[in-house]
Short mmCIF file of C-alpha atoms in Angstrom, two decimals:
data_model
loop_
_atom_site.label_atom_id
_atom_site.label_comp_id
_atom_site.label_asym_id
_atom_site.label_seq_id
_atom_site.Cartn_x
_atom_site.Cartn_y
_atom_site.Cartn_z
CA MET A 1 0.13 -0.07 -0.03
CA VAL A 2 1.36 3.42 -1.05
CA VAL A 3 -0.21 6.79 0.80
CA MET A 4 0.54 9.80 -1.25
CA TYR A 5 -0.67 13.10 -0.49
CA ILE A 6 -3.46 14.73 -2.80
CA ALA A 7 -1.40 17.49 -4.47
CA ASP A 8 1.01 15.12 -5.57
CA TYR A 9 -1.14 12.69 -6.86
CA ASP A 10 -3.14 15.36 -8.59
CA ARG A 11 0.34 16.71 -10.24
CA LYS A 12 1.93 13.50 -11.25
CA MET A 13 -1.31 12.79 -12.91
CA SER A 14 -1.64 16.13 -14.31
CA THR A 15 1.92 15.98 -15.66
CA LEU A 16 1.16 12.17 -16.84
CA LEU A 17 -1.91 13.47 -18.86
CA ASP A 18 0.40 16.68 -20.96
CA ASP A 19 1.98 13.89 -22.72
CA SER A 20 1.42 14.07 -26.59
CA THR A 21 -0.59 10.02 -25.99
CA TYR A 22 -3.18 11.91 -24.66
CA LYS A 23 -5.66 14.77 -25.73
CA VAL A 24 -8.44 16.37 -24.03
CA LEU A 25 -11.64 16.50 -25.30
CA PRO A 26 -14.50 19.02 -24.93
CA LYS A 27 -17.09 16.68 -23.88
CA ASP A 28 -17.92 13.28 -23.16
CA PRO A 29 -18.19 10.94 -26.23
CA THR A 30 -19.39 7.90 -24.48
CA SER A 31 -22.67 8.09 -26.62
CA LYS A 32 -20.90 8.14 -29.77
CA PHE A 33 -18.44 5.94 -28.86
CA GLN A 34 -21.38 3.44 -27.54
CA TRP A 35 -23.44 4.20 -30.93
CA GLN A 36 -20.59 3.00 -33.26
CA ASN A 37 -19.79 -0.15 -31.08
CA ASN A 38 -23.58 -0.92 -31.42
CA THR A 39 -23.76 0.00 -35.19
CA LEU A 40 -20.89 -2.58 -35.16
CA VAL A 41 -22.66 -5.16 -33.70
CA ARG A 42 -25.52 -5.38 -35.25
CA ARG A 43 -23.15 -5.30 -39.67
CA LEU A 44 -21.72 -8.50 -37.46
CA SER A 45 -25.37 -9.66 -37.06
CA ASN A 46 -26.62 -9.37 -39.84
CA LEU A 47 -23.85 -10.54 -41.77
CA GLU A 48 -24.74 -13.76 -39.57
CA LEU A 49 -20.87 -13.51 -38.36
CA ILE A 50 -22.91 -14.09 -34.47
CA ASP A 51 -25.61 -15.29 -32.91
CA HIS A 52 -28.27 -13.67 -31.75
CA PHE A 53 -27.06 -13.92 -28.20
CA THR A 54 -23.65 -12.52 -28.52
CA ALA A 55 -25.03 -9.41 -30.52
CA SER A 56 -27.04 -9.27 -27.44
CA ARG A 57 -23.76 -9.75 -25.12
CA LEU A 58 -21.96 -7.39 -27.11
CA THR A 59 -24.34 -4.41 -27.11
CA SER A 60 -23.94 -1.45 -24.91
CA LYS A 61 -27.22 -0.12 -23.58
CA THR A 62 -25.74 1.15 -19.92
CA ALA A 63 -21.76 2.55 -20.62
CA THR A 64 -20.11 5.54 -18.69
CA CYS A 65 -16.95 7.25 -18.91
CA PRO A 66 -13.51 4.78 -17.51
CA ARG A 67 -12.13 6.74 -15.07
CA ILE A 68 -8.35 6.72 -15.04
CA TYR A 69 -6.45 6.49 -11.70
CA GLY A 70 -2.86 6.44 -11.52
CA GLN A 71 -1.04 2.68 -10.04
CA PRO A 72 1.93 4.26 -7.96
CA LYS A 73 5.41 1.82 -9.43
CA ALA A 74 6.96 1.73 -5.63
CA HIS A 75 9.93 -0.08 -6.61
CA LYS A 76 11.66 2.96 -8.66
CA ASP A 77 12.78 6.48 -7.64
CA GLY A 78 10.48 9.50 -7.27
CA LEU A 79 7.05 6.98 -7.18
CA PRO A 80 6.35 7.39 -11.08
CA LEU A 81 2.15 6.16 -11.54
CA ARG A 82 1.19 3.88 -13.84
CA PRO A 83 -2.06 5.05 -15.97
CA VAL A 84 -4.62 2.63 -15.30
CA VAL A 85 -8.35 2.99 -17.21
CA PRO A 86 -10.94 0.00 -15.80
CA ASN A 87 -12.43 -0.35 -18.66
CA ILE A 88 -15.78 -2.24 -17.60
CA THR A 89 -18.01 0.38 -17.72
CA ALA A 90 -16.64 1.21 -21.92
CA PRO A 91 -19.13 1.13 -24.28
CA THR A 92 -16.77 -1.32 -26.09
CA TYR A 93 -15.93 -3.55 -23.00
CA GLN A 94 -17.62 -6.61 -24.10
CA LEU A 95 -16.53 -5.69 -27.81
CA SER A 96 -12.91 -6.04 -26.65
CA LYS A 97 -13.49 -8.89 -24.54
CA TYR A 98 -14.62 -10.74 -27.66
CA ILE A 99 -11.83 -10.18 -30.24
CA ALA A 100 -9.46 -10.27 -27.51
CA SER A 101 -10.96 -14.13 -27.24
CA VAL A 102 -10.38 -14.86 -30.94
CA LEU A 103 -7.30 -13.96 -31.10
CA SER A 104 -6.26 -16.10 -27.86
CA LYS A 105 -7.70 -18.84 -29.72
CA GLY A 106 -5.93 -18.21 -32.88
CA PHE A 107 -2.32 -17.36 -31.93
CA LYS A 108 -0.30 -19.46 -30.60
CA SER A 109 3.33 -17.97 -29.28
CA GLU A 110 6.49 -19.87 -28.98
CA TYR A 111 8.38 -17.33 -26.20
CA ASN A 112 5.51 -16.89 -23.80
CA ILE A 113 5.43 -18.75 -20.29
CA ILE A 114 2.51 -18.47 -17.97
CA ASP A 115 3.43 -18.24 -14.40
CA SER A 116 6.54 -18.76 -12.36
CA PHE A 117 5.98 -22.55 -12.07
CA SER A 118 6.29 -23.18 -16.04
CA PHE A 119 9.45 -20.89 -15.73
CA VAL A 120 11.15 -23.48 -12.92
CA LYS A 121 9.76 -25.76 -14.87
CA TYR A 122 11.33 -24.84 -18.02
CA THR A 123 15.02 -23.70 -16.60
CA THR A 124 15.53 -27.14 -15.13
CA ALA A 125 15.94 -28.69 -18.53
CA VAL A 126 18.74 -25.79 -19.56
CA THR A 127 22.26 -25.95 -19.66
CA LEU A 128 24.17 -22.77 -21.04
CA PRO A 129 26.99 -23.18 -23.13
CA ALA A 130 30.04 -21.83 -22.18
CA GLY A 131 30.77 -17.78 -22.00
CA TYR A 132 26.69 -17.09 -21.64
CA ILE A 133 25.04 -15.03 -18.86
CA LEU A 134 21.67 -14.61 -17.89
CA VAL A 135 20.42 -11.08 -18.48
CA SER A 136 16.07 -9.74 -18.92
CA PHE A 137 15.04 -6.79 -20.32
CA ASP A 138 12.14 -4.93 -20.11
CA VAL A 139 9.82 -2.57 -22.26
CA VAL A 140 9.37 0.67 -21.38
CA SER A 141 5.94 1.40 -21.03
CA LEU A 142 4.38 -1.52 -23.01
CA PHE A 143 0.74 -0.73 -23.42
CA THR A 144 1.06 3.16 -23.83
CA ASN A 145 3.96 2.34 -26.67
CA ILE A 146 1.93 -0.09 -28.79
CA PRO A 147 2.28 2.20 -32.53
CA LYS A 148 -1.79 0.90 -33.91
CA ASP A 149 -0.08 0.25 -37.17
CA LEU A 150 2.43 -2.23 -36.06
CA VAL A 151 -0.79 -4.06 -34.65
CA ILE A 152 -2.22 -4.50 -37.82
CA ARG A 153 0.43 -5.27 -40.01
CA ASP A 154 1.35 -8.50 -36.88
CA ILE A 155 -2.00 -9.02 -37.49
CA ILE A 156 -1.78 -9.40 -41.04
CA MET A 157 1.12 -11.28 -40.98
CA ASN A 158 -0.52 -14.37 -38.56
CA TRP A 159 -4.05 -14.23 -39.93
CA ASP A 160 -3.49 -17.79 -41.67
CA THR A 161 -3.89 -19.09 -37.86
CA ILE A 162 -5.61 -16.15 -36.09
CA GLY A 163 -8.53 -16.54 -39.40
CA LYS A 164 -9.12 -20.04 -38.37
CA ALA A 165 -10.83 -19.35 -34.96
CA THR A 166 -13.60 -17.21 -36.41
CA ASN A 167 -15.40 -16.60 -39.67
CA ILE A 168 -15.30 -12.94 -39.67
CA ASN A 169 -12.69 -11.93 -42.79
CA LEU A 170 -10.02 -9.91 -41.98
CA ASP A 171 -11.14 -6.29 -43.63
CA LEU A 172 -13.65 -6.43 -40.77
CA PHE A 173 -11.79 -7.69 -38.19
CA LEU A 174 -8.85 -5.33 -38.52
CA GLU A 175 -11.71 -2.72 -38.46
CA MET A 176 -13.27 -3.95 -35.20
CA VAL A 177 -9.96 -3.87 -33.92
CA SER A 178 -8.66 -0.19 -34.72
CA PHE A 179 -12.32 0.92 -33.30
CA CYS A 180 -11.33 -0.47 -29.72
CA ILE A 181 -7.95 1.34 -29.82
CA ASP A 182 -8.96 4.63 -30.95
CA SER A 183 -12.40 4.19 -28.43
CA SER A 184 -9.83 4.35 -26.00
CA TYR A 185 -10.92 7.19 -23.25
CA PHE A 186 -11.11 8.40 -19.79
CA LYS A 187 -12.18 11.47 -17.64
CA PHE A 188 -9.65 12.89 -14.54
CA ARG A 189 -10.85 15.62 -12.43
CA ASP A 190 -14.17 16.18 -14.53
CA LYS A 191 -11.89 16.02 -17.54
CA PHE A 192 -12.37 14.23 -20.73
CA TYR A 193 -8.87 12.45 -22.35
CA GLN A 194 -8.87 10.10 -25.60
CA GLN A 195 -5.50 8.44 -25.56
CA THR A 196 -4.06 8.90 -28.96
CA PHE A 197 -1.68 6.23 -29.24
CA GLY A 198 -1.21 2.94 -27.98
CA THR A 199 -3.47 0.55 -25.60
CA ALA A 200 -4.83 1.33 -22.86
CA MET A 201 -4.03 -0.54 -19.60
CA GLY A 202 -7.11 -2.03 -18.19
CA SER A 203 -8.71 -3.08 -21.69
CA PRO A 204 -8.98 -6.65 -22.02
CA LEU A 205 -7.72 -5.99 -25.34
CA SER A 206 -4.37 -4.93 -24.52
CA PRO A 207 -2.92 -7.86 -23.34
CA ILE A 208 -3.22 -9.94 -26.45
CA LEU A 209 -2.17 -7.22 -28.31
CA ALA A 210 1.23 -7.05 -26.87
CA GLU A 211 1.62 -10.57 -26.45
CA VAL A 212 0.95 -10.54 -30.30
CA VAL A 213 3.35 -7.71 -31.37
CA MET A 214 6.64 -8.79 -29.02
CA GLU A 215 5.76 -12.30 -30.38
CA VAL A 216 6.51 -11.02 -33.85
CA LEU A 217 9.44 -8.71 -32.89
CA LEU A 218 10.92 -11.33 -30.64
CA ARG A 219 11.00 -14.01 -34.31
CA THR A 220 12.51 -11.41 -35.70
CA VAL A 221 15.42 -9.97 -33.45
CA THR A 222 16.44 -13.55 -33.34
CA LYS A 223 16.82 -14.02 -36.77
CA ARG A 224 18.66 -11.16 -37.22
CA LEU A 225 21.53 -12.15 -34.27
CA SER A 226 24.48 -13.78 -35.58
CA PHE A 227 24.42 -16.48 -32.19
CA PRO A 228 22.46 -18.85 -30.89
CA LEU A 229 19.98 -18.05 -28.00
CA PRO A 230 19.73 -21.30 -25.56
CA VAL A 231 17.22 -19.41 -23.31
CA ILE A 232 14.52 -16.54 -24.51
CA LYS A 233 11.35 -16.55 -22.50
CA LYS A 234 8.93 -13.47 -22.60
CA TYR A 235 5.95 -12.78 -19.76
CA VAL A 236 4.22 -9.73 -21.06
CA ASP A 237 7.21 -7.00 -21.62
CA ASP A 238 9.68 -8.72 -19.51
CA LEU A 239 12.27 -11.44 -21.28
CA PHE A 240 14.69 -13.66 -19.77
CA VAL A 241 17.44 -14.19 -22.33
CA ALA A 242 21.04 -15.95 -22.17
CA LEU A 243 23.59 -14.33 -24.04
CA PRO A 244 27.51 -14.42 -24.84
CA GLU A 245 28.54 -11.38 -22.41
CA ASP A 246 30.40 -9.42 -25.26
CA GLN A 247 27.00 -9.38 -27.10
CA ILE A 248 24.84 -7.73 -24.40
CA GLU A 249 24.91 -3.99 -25.83
CA HIS A 250 24.59 -5.23 -29.52
CA THR A 251 21.94 -7.23 -29.03
CA LEU A 252 19.76 -3.99 -26.79
CA GLN A 253 20.76 -2.24 -29.99
CA ILE A 254 19.20 -4.55 -32.38
CA PHE A 255 16.03 -4.60 -29.68
CA ASN A 256 15.87 -0.97 -29.84
CA SER A 257 16.21 -0.33 -33.44
CA TYR A 258 13.00 -2.28 -33.80
CA ASN A 259 10.71 -0.07 -33.44
CA GLN A 260 11.60 3.48 -32.51
CA HIS A 261 8.69 3.23 -29.90
CA LEU A 262 9.47 -0.14 -28.37
CA GLN A 263 12.53 0.78 -26.14
CA PHE A 264 13.57 -2.09 -24.31
CA THR A 265 16.08 -2.06 -20.57
CA VAL A 266 18.41 -4.36 -19.85
CA GLU A 267 19.85 -5.66 -16.63
CA LYS A 268 22.51 -8.42 -16.24
CA GLU A 269 22.68 -10.87 -13.50
CA ALA A 270 25.05 -10.17 -10.74
CA ASP A 271 26.99 -12.92 -8.99
CA GLY A 272 24.94 -15.40 -11.41
CA ARG A 273 21.59 -14.28 -10.21
CA LEU A 274 19.77 -12.59 -11.71
CA PRO A 275 15.48 -11.77 -10.22
CA PHE A 276 12.56 -13.02 -12.85
CA LEU A 277 9.30 -12.60 -12.01
CA ASP A 278 8.88 -14.64 -7.94
CA THR A 279 12.65 -16.07 -8.52
CA LEU A 280 15.66 -16.03 -8.19
CA VAL A 281 17.51 -17.55 -10.93
CA ILE A 282 20.81 -18.57 -10.38
CA ARG A 283 24.00 -19.22 -12.70
CA ASN A 284 26.01 -22.35 -11.85
CA PRO A 285 29.38 -23.30 -12.28
CA ASP A 286 28.67 -25.87 -14.39
CA GLN A 287 26.00 -23.88 -16.21
CA THR A 288 22.91 -25.15 -14.96
CA ILE A 289 19.95 -22.79 -13.62
CA SER A 290 18.78 -23.80 -10.34
CA THR A 291 15.93 -21.02 -8.85
CA GLN A 292 15.10 -19.59 -5.61
CA TRP A 293 11.72 -17.98 -4.51
CA TYR A 294 12.09 -13.92 -4.46
CA SER A 295 10.81 -11.24 -3.21
CA LYS A 296 11.86 -7.96 -4.22
CA PRO A 297 13.47 -5.70 -1.66
CA ILE A 298 10.58 -3.22 -1.19
CA SER A 299 8.42 -6.22 -0.36
CA SER A 300 7.17 -5.88 3.68
CA GLY A 301 6.38 -9.54 3.94
CA ARG A 302 3.52 -9.14 4.88
CA LEU A 303 1.08 -12.06 4.20
CA LEU A 304 -3.06 -11.88 5.99
CA ASN A 305 -1.99 -12.10 9.36
CA PHE A 306 -3.03 -15.00 11.50
CA HIS A 307 -4.94 -12.38 14.26
CA SER A 308 -7.05 -10.81 11.53
CA PHE A 309 -10.71 -11.51 11.62
CA HIS A 310 -10.87 -13.70 8.49
CA PRO A 311 -12.01 -16.99 8.12
CA ILE A 312 -9.89 -19.40 9.89
CA SER A 313 -9.58 -21.46 6.61
CA MET A 314 -8.28 -18.49 4.17
CA LYS A 315 -5.83 -18.25 6.85
CA ILE A 316 -5.00 -21.66 6.32
CA ASN A 317 -5.27 -21.46 2.90
CA VAL A 318 -2.82 -18.63 1.95
CA ALA A 319 -0.01 -20.57 4.91
CA ALA A 320 -0.69 -23.20 2.68
CA ASN A 321 -0.54 -21.57 -0.74
CA PHE A 322 2.87 -19.76 0.52
CA ILE A 323 4.45 -23.47 1.42
CA LYS A 324 3.45 -24.17 -1.91
CA ARG A 325 5.28 -21.75 -3.39
CA VAL A 326 8.54 -21.42 -2.16
CA THR A 327 8.66 -25.15 -2.38
CA LEU A 328 8.05 -25.28 -5.83
CA LEU A 329 9.77 -22.45 -6.74
CA THR A 330 12.97 -22.73 -5.15
CA THR A 331 15.35 -25.83 -6.79
CA ASN A 332 18.50 -24.66 -5.07
CA LEU A 333 17.66 -25.62 -1.31
CA ASN A 334 17.21 -28.79 0.85
CA GLN A 335 14.06 -29.10 2.67
CA GLN A 336 15.47 -27.82 5.94
CA GLN A 337 16.50 -24.20 4.40
CA GLN A 338 13.45 -24.15 2.88
CA SER A 339 11.72 -24.89 6.22
CA ASN A 340 13.86 -22.60 7.78
CA ILE A 341 12.03 -19.32 5.08
CA ILE A 342 8.91 -20.50 5.47
CA PHE A 343 8.59 -20.34 9.27
CA HIS A 344 10.76 -17.05 9.42
CA HIS A 345 7.96 -15.64 7.28
CA LEU A 346 4.81 -17.06 8.42
CA ARG A 347 6.01 -16.55 11.89
CA SER A 348 6.53 -12.88 11.19
CA ASN A 349 2.72 -12.77 10.23
CA ASN A 350 1.74 -13.95 13.38
CA TYR A 351 0.97 -18.08 12.34
CA PRO A 352 1.42 -20.41 15.33
CA SER A 353 4.62 -22.10 15.20
CA SER A 354 2.13 -25.22 16.20
CA LEU A 355 0.48 -24.69 13.01
CA ILE A 356 3.19 -23.95 11.30
CA ASN A 357 4.59 -27.29 11.74
CA ARG A 358 1.70 -29.23 11.00
CA LEU A 359 1.21 -27.58 7.74
CA LEU A 360 5.50 -28.40 6.55
CA CYS A 361 4.30 -31.89 7.76
CA ARG A 362 1.68 -32.37 5.51
CA ALA A 363 3.45 -30.74 2.70
CA LYS A 364 3.92 -33.32 0.04
CA PRO A 365 8.49 -33.25 0.31
CA ARG A 366 9.14 -32.14 -3.56
CA ALA A 367 6.03 -31.57 -5.00
CA SER A 368 5.92 -31.85 -8.87
CA ILE A 369 5.87 -28.50 -10.75
CA THR A 370 3.05 -29.99 -12.59
CA GLU A 371 0.75 -30.44 -9.66
CA VAL A 372 0.07 -26.60 -9.56
CA PRO A 373 0.03 -24.96 -12.59
CA HIS A 374 -1.46 -21.60 -11.13
CA ASP A 375 -1.26 -19.96 -7.97
CA THR A 376 -4.68 -20.92 -7.11
CA PRO A 377 -5.38 -21.82 -3.39
CA THR A 378 -5.78 -25.23 -1.71
CA THR A 379 -7.96 -26.94 0.69
CA SER A 380 -5.82 -29.86 1.27
CA ASN A 381 -5.09 -28.36 4.40
CA VAL A 382 -8.13 -27.85 6.07
CA GLY A 383 -8.61 -31.26 7.96
CA HIS A 384 -7.27 -29.80 10.99
CA LEU A 385 -9.04 -26.76 11.42
CA GLN A 386 -10.63 -28.09 14.50
CA GLU A 387 -6.89 -28.73 16.36
CA LEU A 388 -6.81 -24.91 16.74
CA ASN A 389 -8.26 -23.18 19.89
CA GLU A 390 -8.89 -20.08 21.22
CA GLU A 391 -5.55 -19.96 22.92
CA ASN A 392 -4.06 -20.00 18.89
CA HIS A 393 -6.67 -18.23 17.24
CA PRO A 394 -8.69 -15.55 19.40
CA HIS A 395 -11.69 -16.00 16.63
CA ALA A 396 -11.89 -19.46 16.06
CA GLY A 397 -14.65 -19.80 18.75
CA SER A 398 -16.79 -22.69 17.83
CA ILE A 399 -15.73 -22.95 14.47
CA THR A 400 -15.66 -26.55 12.86
CA SER A 401 -14.14 -26.95 9.96
CA ARG A 402 -17.33 -28.34 7.98
CA GLY A 403 -18.51 -24.62 7.16
CA LEU A 404 -15.46 -23.53 6.22
CA GLN A 405 -14.52 -23.59 2.75
CA THR A 406 -11.35 -21.81 0.35
CA PRO A 407 -12.42 -18.13 -0.76
CA LEU A 408 -13.14 -17.32 -4.05
CA ASP A 409 -15.01 -14.76 -5.90
CA GLN A 410 -15.58 -11.99 -3.12
CA ASN A 411 -17.94 -10.02 -5.23
CA THR A 412 -20.39 -12.70 -6.50
CA PRO A 413 -23.73 -12.12 -4.01
CA ALA A 414 -25.14 -14.21 -1.35
CA ILE A 415 -27.50 -17.09 -3.11
CA GLN A 416 -31.40 -16.91 -1.67
CA PRO A 417 -33.15 -19.70 -0.59
CA GLN A 418 -36.49 -18.58 -2.48
CA GLN A 419 -34.67 -18.61 -5.86
CA ARG A 420 -33.36 -21.64 -6.05
CA SER A 421 -33.22 -23.09 -9.50
CA PRO A 422 -32.53 -26.68 -10.75
CA PRO A 423 -28.90 -27.03 -10.88
CA SER A 424 -27.12 -26.91 -13.61
CA THR A 425 -25.29 -29.89 -15.45
CA THR A 426 -22.41 -30.86 -18.10
CA ASN A 427 -22.46 -34.38 -19.33
CA GLY A 428 -25.01 -35.35 -16.69
CA GLN A 429 -22.61 -34.66 -13.40
CA GLN A 430 -23.48 -31.59 -11.60
CA LEU A 431 -21.73 -28.34 -11.65
CA THR A 432 -20.26 -26.58 -9.02
CA GLU A 433 -21.65 -23.10 -7.95
CA TYR A 434 -19.52 -20.26 -5.60
CA ARG A 435 -21.35 -17.69 -3.99
CA SER A 436 -20.43 -15.09 -1.51
CA ILE A 437 -21.25 -13.80 2.19
CA PRO A 438 -19.84 -11.50 4.74
CA PHE A 439 -18.42 -13.44 7.55
CA ILE A 440 -19.53 -12.75 10.49
CA GLU A 441 -18.04 -14.93 13.24
CA ASN A 442 -19.84 -18.03 14.39
CA LEU A 443 -22.95 -16.94 12.63
CA SER A 444 -21.77 -17.27 8.80
CA PRO A 445 -20.16 -21.16 9.32
CA THR A 446 -23.61 -21.82 10.50
CA ILE A 447 -25.77 -20.61 7.12
CA ALA A 448 -22.96 -22.33 5.38
CA ASN A 449 -23.60 -25.73 7.13
CA ILE A 450 -27.38 -25.07 6.32
CA LEU A 451 -26.79 -23.74 2.78
CA LYS A 452 -24.51 -27.07 2.05
CA ALA A 453 -27.30 -29.17 3.37
CA ASP A 454 -30.29 -27.58 1.18
CA PHE A 455 -27.67 -26.77 -1.86
CA PRO A 456 -24.82 -29.22 -2.19
CA GLN A 457 -24.10 -27.69 -5.25
CA VAL A 458 -22.72 -24.39 -3.76
CA ARG A 459 -19.89 -23.81 -1.71
CA ILE A 460 -19.99 -21.26 -0.09
CA ALA A 461 -17.00 -18.19 0.62
CA TYR A 462 -16.90 -15.42 2.96
CA LYS A 463 -16.16 -11.76 2.56
CA THR A 464 -14.67 -9.05 4.71
CA LEU A 465 -17.05 -6.04 5.20
CA LYS A 466 -14.06 -4.33 6.43
CA ASN A 467 -11.68 -2.78 3.67
CA THR A 468 -9.41 -0.35 2.53
CA ASN A 469 -12.10 0.84 0.62
CA ASN A 470 -14.21 1.67 3.40
CA ILE A 471 -11.07 3.35 5.01
CA LEU A 472 -8.98 5.05 2.39
CA ARG A 473 -10.77 7.38 -0.02
CA SER A 474 -10.19 6.13 -3.68
CA VAL A 475 -8.38 7.92 -6.64
CA LYS A 476 -10.68 7.55 -9.09
CA ASP A 477 -12.92 10.28 -9.57
CA PRO A 478 -16.77 9.21 -8.12
CA LEU A 479 -19.67 8.34 -10.72
CA PRO A 480 -21.79 10.97 -10.41
CA LEU A 481 -25.07 9.95 -9.53
CA LEU A 482 -27.68 10.20 -12.70
CA ASP A 483 -25.15 7.98 -14.51
CA GLN A 484 -25.39 5.06 -12.30
CA CYS A 485 -27.56 2.46 -13.03
CA ASN A 486 -28.91 -0.84 -11.15
CA VAL A 487 -30.39 1.33 -9.06
CA ILE A 488 -33.39 1.99 -6.47
CA TYR A 489 -34.80 5.38 -6.73
CA SER A 490 -37.72 7.86 -5.01
CA LEU A 491 -39.40 10.76 -6.29
CA GLU A 492 -41.75 12.82 -4.65
CA CYS A 493 -44.61 14.80 -5.98
CA THR A 494 -44.06 18.46 -6.06
CA ASP A 495 -47.87 19.08 -5.17
CA CYS A 496 -49.87 15.60 -3.51
CA LYS A 497 -46.31 14.79 -1.34
CA GLN A 498 -46.97 11.58 -2.47
CA THR A 499 -43.45 9.23 -3.01
CA TYR A 500 -42.63 7.09 -6.11
CA ILE A 501 -40.69 4.30 -5.32
CA GLY A 502 -38.54 3.14 -9.08
CA MET A 503 -36.08 0.13 -9.83
CA THR A 504 -33.53 0.86 -13.10
CA THR A 505 -31.46 -1.44 -14.90
CA ASN A 506 -30.58 1.80 -17.01
CA GLN A 507 -28.64 5.32 -16.24
CA LEU A 508 -30.45 6.90 -13.37
CA LYS A 509 -30.69 10.29 -16.40
CA THR A 510 -32.24 7.70 -18.94
CA ARG A 511 -34.83 6.87 -16.38
CA MET A 512 -35.29 10.41 -15.16
CA SER A 513 -35.70 11.46 -18.66
CA GLY A 514 -38.03 8.99 -19.10
CA HIS A 515 -40.25 10.01 -16.30
CA LYS A 516 -40.14 13.81 -17.80
CA SER A 517 -41.55 12.79 -20.50
CA ASN A 518 -43.79 10.52 -19.55
CA VAL A 519 -45.51 13.16 -17.23
CA ASN A 520 -45.27 15.71 -20.32
CA GLN A 521 -47.81 13.28 -21.98
CA TYR A 522 -49.79 12.19 -19.57
CA THR A 523 -50.29 16.32 -18.52
CA LYS A 524 -51.38 16.50 -22.27
CA LEU A 525 -54.08 13.69 -22.16
CA ILE A 526 -55.51 15.03 -19.34
CA GLN A 527 -56.09 18.91 -20.71
CA SER A 528 -57.14 17.36 -24.21
CA ASN A 529 -60.38 15.63 -22.13
CA ASP A 530 -60.26 12.74 -25.24
CA THR A 531 -62.20 9.80 -23.66
CA HIS A 532 -60.23 7.67 -26.36
CA THR A 533 -57.32 8.60 -24.13
CA ASN A 534 -58.33 6.65 -20.56
CA GLU A 535 -56.55 3.40 -21.21
CA GLU A 536 -53.15 5.55 -21.62
CA ILE A 537 -54.15 8.02 -19.09
CA LEU A 538 -54.41 4.99 -16.76
CA ARG A 539 -51.08 3.16 -18.13
CA LEU A 540 -48.85 6.31 -18.26
CA GLY A 541 -50.11 6.97 -14.23
CA GLU A 542 -49.38 3.27 -13.20
CA LYS A 543 -45.68 3.14 -15.26
CA ASN A 544 -45.19 6.08 -13.05
CA GLY A 545 -47.29 6.29 -10.42
CA ILE A 546 -48.73 9.26 -10.96
CA ASN A 547 -52.53 10.08 -9.78
CA GLU A 548 -55.69 12.44 -10.64
CA THR A 549 -54.50 14.67 -7.83
CA CYS A 550 -50.51 15.14 -9.16
CA HIS A 551 -50.98 16.12 -13.05
#
């Protein structure tokens, strides 16, 4: 967590937005982009390139202008800000997700790694040639420096494989990509901006476009080198490469000459060691590679504290996942050395020694890397929850392991018994559904047990009621009241003082405009004294809560 004065934050954001990458707009362009998005979706539907359900999903009805915020780069001097534009409210959000899914299915990467575990598995089989050392290359602000013409060119170059994932022709697909890139816009401090270059960090389309561009870059650059690269892997904008020690600067020049907007920095190994992702890669004297779990020097070492007000299952999953991470990412230390690292970090977060020792005993001595392909919390260690008493955990109370589940989606509303529907199945097997409820000591596990009996297909997770959003001010501009959707509202009649309560899924300003139009129409019908309009008068009155005394 980084705490910053508002004045300093605004000054840094203003400096960032003064760049030529952004331009100020005279007004909110949401309506324009929403109309263009929906027009493009209708074309796809009319050409029968997408079905009715997909067209409905891609159609935007309640878009609002995204609000940018700056994410401090705590590992760099001066705390520069990384611009993030959450596009979930943007009119092109669903269309961008659709395009990203097509590219992900059709584009295959040769150099990409998906996580630290696959990286460690890859490096264990590597032996470097003599004279080679380890280096990492990093692209400076990749997303905001990707030229659109480079994206278009690279998609065309790879259309033979991308085109197999869609029935949309190349020209129309490129039009969709161009539209989503050009419609990157946001709001900051009551001003509207449009991004004129690159892609927005926060758009679902940006990561896959970056992957396409970086993949073509690597294919091109490796052909220009006069020596082989025994190791070259990338994770988004970070490259891990093994090079001859006397060719590092020459290689950096070749990378930087690829495109003037894509510029790289380089970091060389120090004493045979080089950090990459959350591993410390070690080049051994025999030129083999080993790894060790690594945290940056600025890391506080904080995990979920054992004395925090969270379900005990969540704390145990945090500890168990940390143990697996250290164990699976460390290949240069024996089991006792790994246990010392784990014990130190968990004890500094107030985990009881007895619990740590039990978790270490239950951990497999050397699990295969392939057993944990992603950083997913597990429940393999929750069986001993009943062993924890109030002396070790002041919030445990009478909690038993029966009501504790792995925490998953904390934003999904709790399931309501009266809304019970037949469980969905796949090939005759019942699908598991996940729901979350607020965590209240003793009460929440009891509710979870009751729901488990009635809804065996539902797994309950807990969410905390207190978080940093309740304490700290959000750095994003607040969403104006009239721009909010999915709201319940009340209107008071100025004549009879009666109150109308309604609910709308549209933006509130759209619903208010509809109310005004209906009231005006109702007034005209009343004044016309036309008997043929009685049915219309009644309909408008019921729709807007209008009676005979208020018109």
